[in-house]
mmCIF file of C-alpha atoms in Angstrom:
data_model
loop_
_atom_site.group_PDB
_atom_site.id
_atom_site.type_symbol
_atom_site.label_atom_id
_atom_site.label_comp_id
_atom_site.label_asym_id
_atom_site.label_seq_id
_atom_site.Cartn_x
_atom_site.Cartn_y
_atom_site.Cartn_z
ATOM 1 C CA MET A 14 16.418 -49.319 -4.955
ATOM 2 C CA LYS A 15 17.707 -45.934 -4.889
ATOM 3 C CA ARG A 16 18.178 -43.232 -7.715
ATOM 4 C CA TYR A 17 21.811 -42.306 -8.002
ATOM 5 C CA THR A 18 23.446 -39.747 -9.620
ATOM 6 C CA PHE A 19 26.319 -40.199 -11.574
ATOM 7 C CA ARG A 20 28.321 -37.505 -11.992
ATOM 8 C CA ILE A 21 31.358 -38.302 -14.558
ATOM 9 C CA LYS A 22 34.355 -36.217 -15.869
ATOM 10 C CA ARG A 23 35.067 -37.396 -19.825
ATOM 11 C CA PHE A 24 37.501 -36.664 -22.320
ATOM 12 C CA ASP A 25 37.224 -36.790 -26.182
ATOM 13 C CA PRO A 26 40.615 -37.155 -27.121
ATOM 14 C CA GLU A 27 38.953 -36.296 -30.971
ATOM 15 C CA LYS A 28 37.801 -33.087 -30.056
ATOM 16 C CA GLU A 29 40.960 -32.563 -27.105
ATOM 17 C CA ASN A 30 38.192 -31.736 -24.773
ATOM 18 C CA PHE A 31 37.362 -32.184 -21.294
ATOM 19 C CA ARG A 32 32.752 -32.130 -19.984
ATOM 20 C CA TRP A 33 30.951 -33.292 -17.176
ATOM 21 C CA ASP A 34 28.031 -35.678 -17.678
ATOM 22 C CA GLU A 35 25.168 -36.200 -15.572
ATOM 23 C CA PHE A 36 23.518 -40.387 -15.964
ATOM 24 C CA SER A 37 20.675 -41.361 -13.447
ATOM 25 C CA VAL A 38 20.762 -44.741 -12.364
ATOM 26 C CA ASP A 39 18.824 -46.835 -10.142
ATOM 27 C CA MET A 40 21.141 -48.687 -7.638
ATOM 28 C CA GLU A 41 20.862 -50.866 -4.456
ATOM 29 C CA PRO A 42 23.240 -48.991 -1.879
ATOM 30 C CA MET A 43 25.342 -52.264 -1.554
ATOM 31 C CA GLU A 44 26.151 -52.238 -4.961
ATOM 32 C CA ARG A 45 29.439 -51.249 -6.230
ATOM 33 C CA VAL A 46 30.627 -47.886 -8.113
ATOM 34 C CA LEU A 47 31.878 -50.170 -10.643
ATOM 35 C CA ASP A 48 28.197 -51.671 -11.236
ATOM 36 C CA GLY A 49 26.538 -48.284 -11.953
ATOM 37 C CA LEU A 50 29.055 -47.745 -14.362
ATOM 38 C CA ASP A 51 28.593 -51.095 -16.228
ATOM 39 C CA ARG A 52 24.950 -50.238 -16.397
ATOM 40 C CA ILE A 53 25.305 -46.882 -17.601
ATOM 41 C CA LYS A 54 27.695 -48.054 -20.463
ATOM 42 C CA ASP A 55 25.347 -51.000 -20.995
ATOM 43 C CA TYR A 56 22.194 -49.129 -21.363
ATOM 44 C CA ALA A 57 22.985 -45.354 -21.151
ATOM 45 C CA ASP A 58 25.650 -44.384 -23.454
ATOM 46 C CA GLY A 59 28.376 -47.164 -24.959
ATOM 47 C CA SER A 60 31.348 -44.971 -25.515
ATOM 48 C CA LEU A 61 31.685 -43.968 -22.144
ATOM 49 C CA THR A 62 35.179 -45.775 -21.204
ATOM 50 C CA PHE A 63 36.481 -47.046 -18.263
ATOM 51 C CA ARG A 64 39.345 -49.723 -18.096
ATOM 52 C CA ARG A 65 38.040 -53.001 -15.654
ATOM 53 C CA SER A 66 39.315 -56.245 -15.489
ATOM 54 C CA CYS A 67 39.021 -58.640 -12.001
ATOM 55 C CA GLY A 68 36.284 -56.474 -10.393
ATOM 56 C CA HIS A 69 37.791 -57.700 -7.520
ATOM 57 C CA GLY A 70 40.180 -55.721 -6.318
ATOM 58 C CA ILE A 71 43.522 -57.635 -7.342
ATOM 59 C CA CYS A 72 44.103 -55.939 -10.870
ATOM 60 C CA GLY A 73 43.940 -52.496 -10.019
ATOM 61 C CA SER A 74 42.161 -51.541 -13.628
ATOM 62 C CA CYS A 75 39.499 -49.464 -12.360
ATOM 63 C CA ALA A 76 41.722 -47.175 -10.388
ATOM 64 C CA MET A 77 39.929 -43.516 -10.453
ATOM 65 C CA LYS A 78 39.127 -40.954 -8.115
ATOM 66 C CA ILE A 79 35.797 -41.155 -6.675
ATOM 67 C CA ASN A 80 34.432 -38.271 -4.618
ATOM 68 C CA GLY A 81 38.086 -36.378 -4.110
ATOM 69 C CA ARG A 82 39.354 -39.653 -3.516
ATOM 70 C CA ASN A 83 41.500 -42.308 -5.176
ATOM 71 C CA ARG A 84 39.512 -45.794 -4.699
ATOM 72 C CA LEU A 85 39.450 -49.213 -7.128
ATOM 73 C CA ALA A 86 35.473 -48.828 -8.262
ATOM 74 C CA CYS A 87 34.423 -52.315 -7.830
ATOM 75 C CA GLN A 88 35.520 -52.346 -4.077
ATOM 76 C CA SER A 89 33.758 -48.685 -3.322
ATOM 77 C CA LEU A 90 30.120 -49.696 -1.836
ATOM 78 C CA LEU A 91 27.679 -46.838 -3.011
ATOM 79 C CA ARG A 92 26.830 -46.593 0.542
ATOM 80 C CA ASP A 93 29.975 -45.646 1.809
ATOM 81 C CA ILE A 94 31.036 -43.062 -0.801
ATOM 82 C CA GLU A 95 27.949 -41.436 -2.216
ATOM 83 C CA GLY A 96 27.287 -38.124 -2.218
ATOM 84 C CA ARG A 97 25.351 -35.753 0.136
ATOM 85 C CA GLY A 98 21.819 -35.255 -1.781
ATOM 86 C CA THR A 99 18.633 -33.419 -0.841
ATOM 87 C CA ALA A 100 14.993 -34.129 -0.757
ATOM 88 C CA ARG A 101 14.877 -32.967 -4.639
ATOM 89 C CA ARG A 102 17.867 -34.195 -5.519
ATOM 90 C CA ALA A 103 19.085 -37.851 -5.091
ATOM 91 C CA PRO A 104 22.711 -38.704 -4.159
ATOM 92 C CA THR A 105 25.407 -37.900 -6.314
ATOM 93 C CA VAL A 106 28.744 -39.960 -6.754
ATOM 94 C CA VAL A 107 31.596 -38.061 -8.688
ATOM 95 C CA ILE A 108 33.756 -39.679 -11.057
ATOM 96 C CA GLU A 109 36.619 -38.128 -12.549
ATOM 97 C CA PRO A 110 40.398 -40.225 -13.562
ATOM 98 C CA LEU A 111 43.482 -40.316 -12.020
ATOM 99 C CA GLU A 112 45.300 -37.322 -11.290
ATOM 100 C CA ALA A 113 48.325 -36.246 -12.698
ATOM 101 C CA PHE A 114 48.611 -39.059 -15.504
ATOM 102 C CA PRO A 115 47.483 -37.838 -19.328
ATOM 103 C CA VAL A 116 43.822 -38.148 -20.276
ATOM 104 C CA ILE A 117 43.194 -40.576 -22.939
ATOM 105 C CA LYS A 118 39.426 -41.209 -23.004
ATOM 106 C CA ASP A 119 37.239 -40.160 -20.432
ATOM 107 C CA LEU A 120 38.711 -42.294 -17.226
ATOM 108 C CA VAL A 121 41.666 -44.182 -19.244
ATOM 109 C CA VAL A 122 44.422 -42.887 -18.247
ATOM 110 C CA ASP A 123 48.075 -43.073 -19.499
ATOM 111 C CA MET A 124 50.349 -45.425 -17.467
ATOM 112 C CA GLU A 125 53.516 -45.934 -19.599
ATOM 113 C CA ASP A 126 54.950 -43.198 -17.479
ATOM 114 C CA PHE A 127 54.240 -45.213 -14.334
ATOM 115 C CA PHE A 128 55.069 -48.379 -15.402
ATOM 116 C CA GLU A 129 58.630 -47.038 -16.719
ATOM 117 C CA LYS A 130 59.740 -45.766 -13.366
ATOM 118 C CA ASN A 131 59.083 -49.351 -11.625
ATOM 119 C CA ASP A 132 60.707 -50.689 -13.762
ATOM 120 C CA LEU A 133 64.540 -48.194 -13.175
ATOM 121 C CA VAL A 134 64.244 -49.970 -9.654
ATOM 122 C CA LEU A 135 64.763 -53.601 -11.309
ATOM 123 C CA PRO A 136 61.793 -54.910 -10.012
ATOM 124 C CA TYR A 137 62.561 -58.530 -10.213
ATOM 125 C CA LEU A 138 64.654 -61.205 -7.889
ATOM 126 C CA ILE A 139 68.569 -60.917 -8.571
ATOM 127 C CA ASN A 140 70.998 -63.239 -7.089
ATOM 128 C CA ASP A 141 73.558 -64.702 -9.196
ATOM 129 C CA GLU A 142 74.969 -66.790 -6.416
ATOM 130 C CA PRO A 143 74.509 -70.632 -7.491
ATOM 131 C CA PRO A 144 70.826 -71.958 -6.942
ATOM 132 C CA PRO A 145 70.074 -74.716 -4.808
ATOM 133 C CA GLU A 146 68.276 -77.580 -5.368
ATOM 134 C CA ARG A 147 65.367 -76.437 -4.439
ATOM 135 C CA GLU A 148 63.899 -73.194 -3.526
ATOM 136 C CA ARG A 149 65.481 -70.481 -1.993
ATOM 137 C CA LEU A 150 64.282 -69.704 1.869
ATOM 138 C CA GLN A 151 62.982 -67.900 3.894
ATOM 139 C CA SER A 152 62.651 -67.968 7.403
ATOM 140 C CA PRO A 153 59.287 -66.503 8.791
ATOM 141 C CA SER A 154 60.672 -63.064 10.500
ATOM 142 C CA GLU A 155 62.481 -62.551 6.920
ATOM 143 C CA GLN A 156 59.323 -63.443 4.443
ATOM 144 C CA GLU A 157 57.357 -60.771 7.186
ATOM 145 C CA MET A 158 59.143 -57.980 6.727
ATOM 146 C CA ILE A 159 58.663 -57.855 2.630
ATOM 147 C CA LEU A 160 54.682 -58.823 2.492
ATOM 148 C CA GLU A 161 52.927 -55.674 2.696
ATOM 149 C CA SER A 162 54.800 -54.354 0.463
ATOM 150 C CA ILE A 163 54.335 -57.357 -1.956
ATOM 151 C CA THR A 164 50.415 -56.882 -1.645
ATOM 152 C CA CYS A 165 50.476 -54.153 -4.103
ATOM 153 C CA ILE A 166 48.720 -54.131 -7.174
ATOM 154 C CA MET A 167 50.377 -51.622 -9.233
ATOM 155 C CA CYS A 168 46.935 -49.565 -9.524
ATOM 156 C CA GLY A 169 48.628 -46.061 -9.831
ATOM 157 C CA SER A 170 46.181 -44.610 -7.015
ATOM 158 C CA CYS A 171 49.462 -43.513 -4.764
ATOM 159 C CA THR A 172 51.234 -42.340 -7.093
ATOM 160 C CA SER A 173 48.566 -40.308 -8.586
ATOM 161 C CA SER A 174 47.826 -38.593 -5.327
ATOM 162 C CA CYS A 175 51.462 -37.668 -4.685
ATOM 163 C CA PRO A 176 51.696 -33.686 -4.557
ATOM 164 C CA ILE A 177 55.688 -34.044 -5.408
ATOM 165 C CA TYR A 178 54.869 -36.079 -8.349
ATOM 166 C CA TRP A 179 52.559 -33.166 -9.312
ATOM 167 C CA THR A 180 55.020 -30.817 -9.212
ATOM 168 C CA ASP A 181 57.909 -33.208 -10.674
ATOM 169 C CA SER A 182 57.158 -35.160 -13.409
ATOM 170 C CA GLN A 183 60.568 -37.006 -13.310
ATOM 171 C CA TYR A 184 60.076 -38.326 -9.401
ATOM 172 C CA LEU A 185 60.182 -42.084 -9.277
ATOM 173 C CA GLY A 186 56.374 -41.818 -6.545
ATOM 174 C CA PRO A 187 55.348 -44.085 -4.425
ATOM 175 C CA SER A 188 54.714 -47.115 -5.854
ATOM 176 C CA SER A 189 57.742 -47.279 -7.520
ATOM 177 C CA LEU A 190 59.767 -46.590 -4.081
ATOM 178 C CA LEU A 191 57.693 -49.399 -2.483
ATOM 179 C CA LYS A 192 58.951 -51.375 -5.128
ATOM 180 C CA ALA A 193 62.440 -51.217 -4.448
ATOM 181 C CA TYR A 194 61.566 -51.927 -1.053
ATOM 182 C CA ARG A 195 59.795 -55.100 -1.603
ATOM 183 C CA PHE A 196 63.322 -55.817 -3.539
ATOM 184 C CA ILE A 197 66.404 -54.611 -1.345
ATOM 185 C CA PHE A 198 64.677 -56.019 1.198
ATOM 186 C CA ASP A 199 63.635 -59.349 0.862
ATOM 187 C CA SER A 200 66.459 -61.619 1.549
ATOM 188 C CA ARG A 201 66.512 -63.020 -1.354
ATOM 189 C CA ASP A 202 67.786 -60.879 -3.137
ATOM 190 C CA ARG A 203 72.042 -59.373 -4.013
ATOM 191 C CA ALA A 204 71.247 -55.980 -5.793
ATOM 192 C CA GLU A 205 70.376 -54.084 -2.254
ATOM 193 C CA GLU A 206 73.592 -51.176 -3.301
ATOM 194 C CA GLU A 207 72.847 -50.796 -6.817
ATOM 195 C CA ARG A 208 68.785 -50.176 -6.076
ATOM 196 C CA LEU A 209 69.972 -47.477 -3.363
ATOM 197 C CA GLU A 210 71.636 -45.482 -6.403
ATOM 198 C CA LYS A 211 68.513 -45.940 -8.613
ATOM 199 C CA VAL A 212 66.314 -44.129 -6.114
ATOM 200 C CA THR A 213 68.465 -41.912 -4.670
ATOM 201 C CA GLY A 214 68.991 -40.120 -7.124
ATOM 202 C CA VAL A 215 67.197 -36.035 -7.728
ATOM 203 C CA HIS A 216 64.127 -37.553 -8.659
ATOM 204 C CA GLY A 217 64.109 -40.042 -5.941
ATOM 205 C CA LEU A 218 63.694 -41.139 -2.608
ATOM 206 C CA TRP A 219 64.676 -37.990 -0.988
ATOM 207 C CA ARG A 220 61.629 -36.061 -3.139
ATOM 208 C CA CYS A 221 59.395 -37.597 -0.557
ATOM 209 C CA HIS A 222 57.956 -34.860 1.617
ATOM 210 C CA SER A 223 55.530 -37.634 4.126
ATOM 211 C CA ILE A 224 52.649 -36.085 3.355
ATOM 212 C CA PHE A 225 50.783 -39.368 3.230
ATOM 213 C CA ASN A 226 48.789 -39.260 0.510
ATOM 214 C CA CYS A 227 49.893 -42.337 -0.888
ATOM 215 C CA VAL A 228 48.633 -44.176 2.594
ATOM 216 C CA GLU A 229 45.007 -42.902 2.342
ATOM 217 C CA SER A 230 44.553 -43.584 -1.132
ATOM 218 C CA CYS A 231 46.141 -46.966 -0.993
ATOM 219 C CA PRO A 232 42.967 -49.583 -1.825
ATOM 220 C CA LYS A 233 45.038 -52.307 0.392
ATOM 221 C CA GLU A 234 46.617 -50.264 3.416
ATOM 222 C CA ILE A 235 49.633 -50.366 2.494
ATOM 223 C CA ASP A 236 51.500 -48.274 4.864
ATOM 224 C CA ILE A 237 53.804 -46.462 1.731
ATOM 225 C CA THR A 238 54.981 -44.036 3.459
ATOM 226 C CA GLY A 239 56.607 -45.884 6.437
ATOM 227 C CA HIS A 240 58.266 -48.384 3.954
ATOM 228 C CA ILE A 241 60.227 -45.522 2.225
ATOM 229 C CA THR A 242 61.267 -43.862 5.862
ATOM 230 C CA GLU A 243 62.763 -47.637 6.322
ATOM 231 C CA LEU A 244 64.167 -47.023 3.209
ATOM 232 C CA LYS A 245 65.875 -43.561 3.782
ATOM 233 C CA ARG A 246 67.026 -44.656 7.164
ATOM 234 C CA LEU A 247 68.658 -47.637 4.802
ATOM 235 C CA ALA A 248 69.945 -45.314 2.611
ATOM 236 C CA LEU A 249 72.100 -43.065 5.056
ATOM 237 C CA LYS A 250 73.039 -45.968 6.798
ATOM 238 C CA ASN A 251 75.395 -46.728 4.058
ATOM 239 C CA ARG A 252 75.979 -43.515 3.067
ATOM 240 C CA PHE A 253 73.792 -43.058 -0.026
ATOM 241 C CA ARG A 254 72.862 -39.018 -0.327
ATOM 242 C CA SER A 255 71.231 -37.179 -2.894
#
C-alpha cells in the first residue's frame, strides 16, 4: 500500500470558479486512477463529480486529463502515471477536465458540440441498393481497411488534444474525420461523395496539420492521423478541395 496525493482541478457551476483540491489516498500501485476517484467520492468528498460507466475502457466516459495527458481513468494504473514524489511528499496525480470543452462541474465537460460534429458526417451506413436476402458481405481485406477505425469509443480524447480545435471551435475535429473515414471506406456504403462534401469545407479536412496529438492521446491506439491522411488522398483524387 502506498500513499498518493490526488490534485484535482474542480469547477463550481454556482460560483463559476475553478479551484484545486488535494486528497491523500492509500492505494496499491496496480490500482487505477478511477479507483482513487471512487474512493475520494465515497469516503472524502461526495460532491466530487466525474463521469464513469463500464470501468473497462469500452464506453469512454471517464476520459480526462491525467498528469498532462488525455487518458481513460479506468485504464490508467497508478504505477504507470504517478507523478514524482519526494521523501516528504507522496507521488502526485494531477487530474483535470478535458481541454477545449466547456466544463459543467468538476471533471464533467459538455460534449454536445463534439457529438453534433460527429453527426454532421452522417455516421451510419447509407446504401439504397435493394438489400440482399441476408447480410451485405465484405471480404476480409475490405473489412481490414476499416477495422481500426471501428474501435473508436467516442471518448473525445483526440478532439480535446487537437491544437486546431483549441483555436477553431467550428473545426470538425479528428473524431468526426475518423468517423467519416469509417463509412467512406466501408465497401458496403454508397455515400462517399456526400460525405466528402461535408468534410472538405473551410472547417474540415484541410484544417488538419498532422500534429499527431490525436494519435498520442487515443486510448485505443488508433492511427487517427494516418486515417485522415487517407481521407485527404481520396479527396484530392476526387478533386474535393476547400
